[in-house]
Amino acid sequence: MRHTLTAFWITAGILAASVSPAAHHGAATFDTGKELVMDATVTEWVWSNPHCFLKFEAREQNGAVRSWVVETSNPPDMVNRGWTRRSFKAGDRVKVIVEPVKSGNPVGRLLQATFPDGRILSARGPVAPPALGEGAPRQ
């Protein structure tokens, strides 16, 4: 009986400890389904775990400049989507699509960035398969 009770408490402790990390990845703070499109000037690109962050300035409709901080996924996920630690540098001009937070603060989740040359970095959906090159086998 004593061993059963000890095993129960150990199992309960392990289960309780595993709940906290999963709760971190909720979307409750984001205004899901709402997207803001902004012309932005990058101030900093933070390549780190558990999330990468893009900091930028964007002009509001009233002409005021607002500083934003938006997150992406972790570096390994972003590498699989074509992003790198050098994807952005301070001063880059990009058009961003952001899912904002519900509070209206200049914070959110970066969904896509488009560069003046037309290059697009997307943080949403599955990773696109690599393009077939010359001589690549077709399936």
PDB file of N, CA and C in Angstrom, residues 38-44 55-59 65-68 92-94:
ATOM      1  N   MET A  38       1.362  46.275 -42.362  1.00  0.00           N
ATOM      2  CA  MET A  38       2.069  47.530 -42.106  1.00  0.00           C
ATOM      3  C   MET A  38       3.362  47.609 -42.904  1.00  0.00           C
ATOM      4  N   ASP A  39       3.707  48.825 -43.327  1.00  0.00           N
ATOM      5  CA  ASP A  39       5.032  49.091 -43.868  1.00  0.00           C
ATOM      6  C   ASP A  39       5.915  49.360 -42.662  1.00  0.00           C
ATOM      7  N   ALA A  40       7.003  48.613 -42.546  1.00  0.00           N
ATOM      8  CA  ALA A  40       7.812  48.656 -41.337  1.00  0.00           C
ATOM      9  C   ALA A  40       9.276  48.926 -41.647  1.00  0.00           C
ATOM     10  N   THR A  41       9.945  49.506 -40.666  1.00  0.00           N
ATOM     11  CA  THR A  41      11.391  49.659 -40.704  1.00  0.00           C
ATOM     12  C   THR A  41      11.947  48.859 -39.531  1.00  0.00           C
ATOM     13  N   VAL A  42      12.750  47.862 -39.847  1.00  0.00           N
ATOM     14  CA  VAL A  42      13.296  46.965 -38.824  1.00  0.00           C
ATOM     15  C   VAL A  42      14.250  47.735 -37.917  1.00  0.00           C
ATOM     16  N   THR A  43      14.095  47.516 -36.607  1.00  0.00           N
ATOM     17  CA  THR A  43      15.043  48.083 -35.636  1.00  0.00           C
ATOM     18  C   THR A  43      15.925  46.999 -35.034  1.00  0.00           C
ATOM     19  N   GLU A  44      15.387  45.754 -34.955  1.00  0.00           N
ATOM     20  CA  GLU A  44      16.190  44.642 -34.425  1.00  0.00           C
ATOM     21  C   GLU A  44      15.522  43.316 -34.760  1.00  0.00           C
ATOM     22  N   LYS A  55      11.628  43.444 -34.085  1.00  0.00           N
ATOM     23  CA  LYS A  55      11.270  44.758 -33.564  1.00  0.00           C
ATOM     24  C   LYS A  55      11.303  45.719 -34.739  1.00  0.00           C
ATOM     25  N   PHE A  56      10.269  46.542 -34.863  1.00  0.00           N
ATOM     26  CA  PHE A  56      10.193  47.465 -35.984  1.00  0.00           C
ATOM     27  C   PHE A  56       9.377  48.691 -35.618  1.00  0.00           C
ATOM     28  N   GLU A  57       9.483  49.696 -36.460  1.00  0.00           N
ATOM     29  CA  GLU A  57       8.669  50.896 -36.333  1.00  0.00           C
ATOM     30  C   GLU A  57       7.740  50.971 -37.537  1.00  0.00           C
ATOM     31  N   ALA A  58       6.506  51.398 -37.288  1.00  0.00           N
ATOM     32  CA  ALA A  58       5.519  51.549 -38.361  1.00  0.00           C
ATOM     33  C   ALA A  58       4.737  52.840 -38.130  1.00  0.00           C
ATOM     34  N   ARG A  59       4.427  53.513 -39.207  1.00  0.00           N
ATOM     35  CA  ARG A  59       3.677  54.771 -39.124  1.00  0.00           C
ATOM     36  C   ARG A  59       2.186  54.441 -39.062  1.00  0.00           C
ATOM     37  N   VAL A  65       4.657  57.507 -35.283  1.00  0.00           N
ATOM     38  CA  VAL A  65       5.449  56.292 -35.452  1.00  0.00           C
ATOM     39  C   VAL A  65       5.322  55.470 -34.176  1.00  0.00           C
ATOM     40  N   ARG A  66       5.029  54.205 -34.354  1.00  0.00           N
ATOM     41  CA  ARG A  66       4.837  53.304 -33.202  1.00  0.00           C
ATOM     42  C   ARG A  66       5.848  52.167 -33.286  1.00  0.00           C
ATOM     43  N   SER A  67       6.477  51.840 -32.173  1.00  0.00           N
ATOM     44  CA  SER A  67       7.427  50.723 -32.095  1.00  0.00           C
ATOM     45  C   SER A  67       6.688  49.439 -31.752  1.00  0.00           C
ATOM     46  N   TRP A  68       6.952  48.393 -32.524  1.00  0.00           N
ATOM     47  CA  TRP A  68       6.306  47.098 -32.362  1.00  0.00           C
ATOM     48  C   TRP A  68       7.332  46.028 -31.998  1.00  0.00           C
ATOM     49  N   ASP A  92      16.201  47.683 -42.533  1.00  0.00           N
ATOM     50  CA  ASP A  92      15.464  47.028 -43.620  1.00  0.00           C
ATOM     51  C   ASP A  92      14.027  47.545 -43.654  1.00  0.00           C
ATOM     52  N   ARG A  93      13.541  47.786 -44.863  1.00  0.00           N
ATOM     53  CA  ARG A  93      12.135  48.152 -45.061  1.00  0.00           C
ATOM     54  C   ARG A  93      11.410  46.895 -45.513  1.00  0.00           C
ATOM     55  N   VAL A  94      10.342  46.535 -44.812  1.00  0.00           N
ATOM     56  CA  VAL A  94       9.561  45.354 -45.145  1.00  0.00           C
ATOM     57  C   VAL A  94       8.080  45.646 -44.929  1.00  0.00           C
TER      58      VAL A  94
END
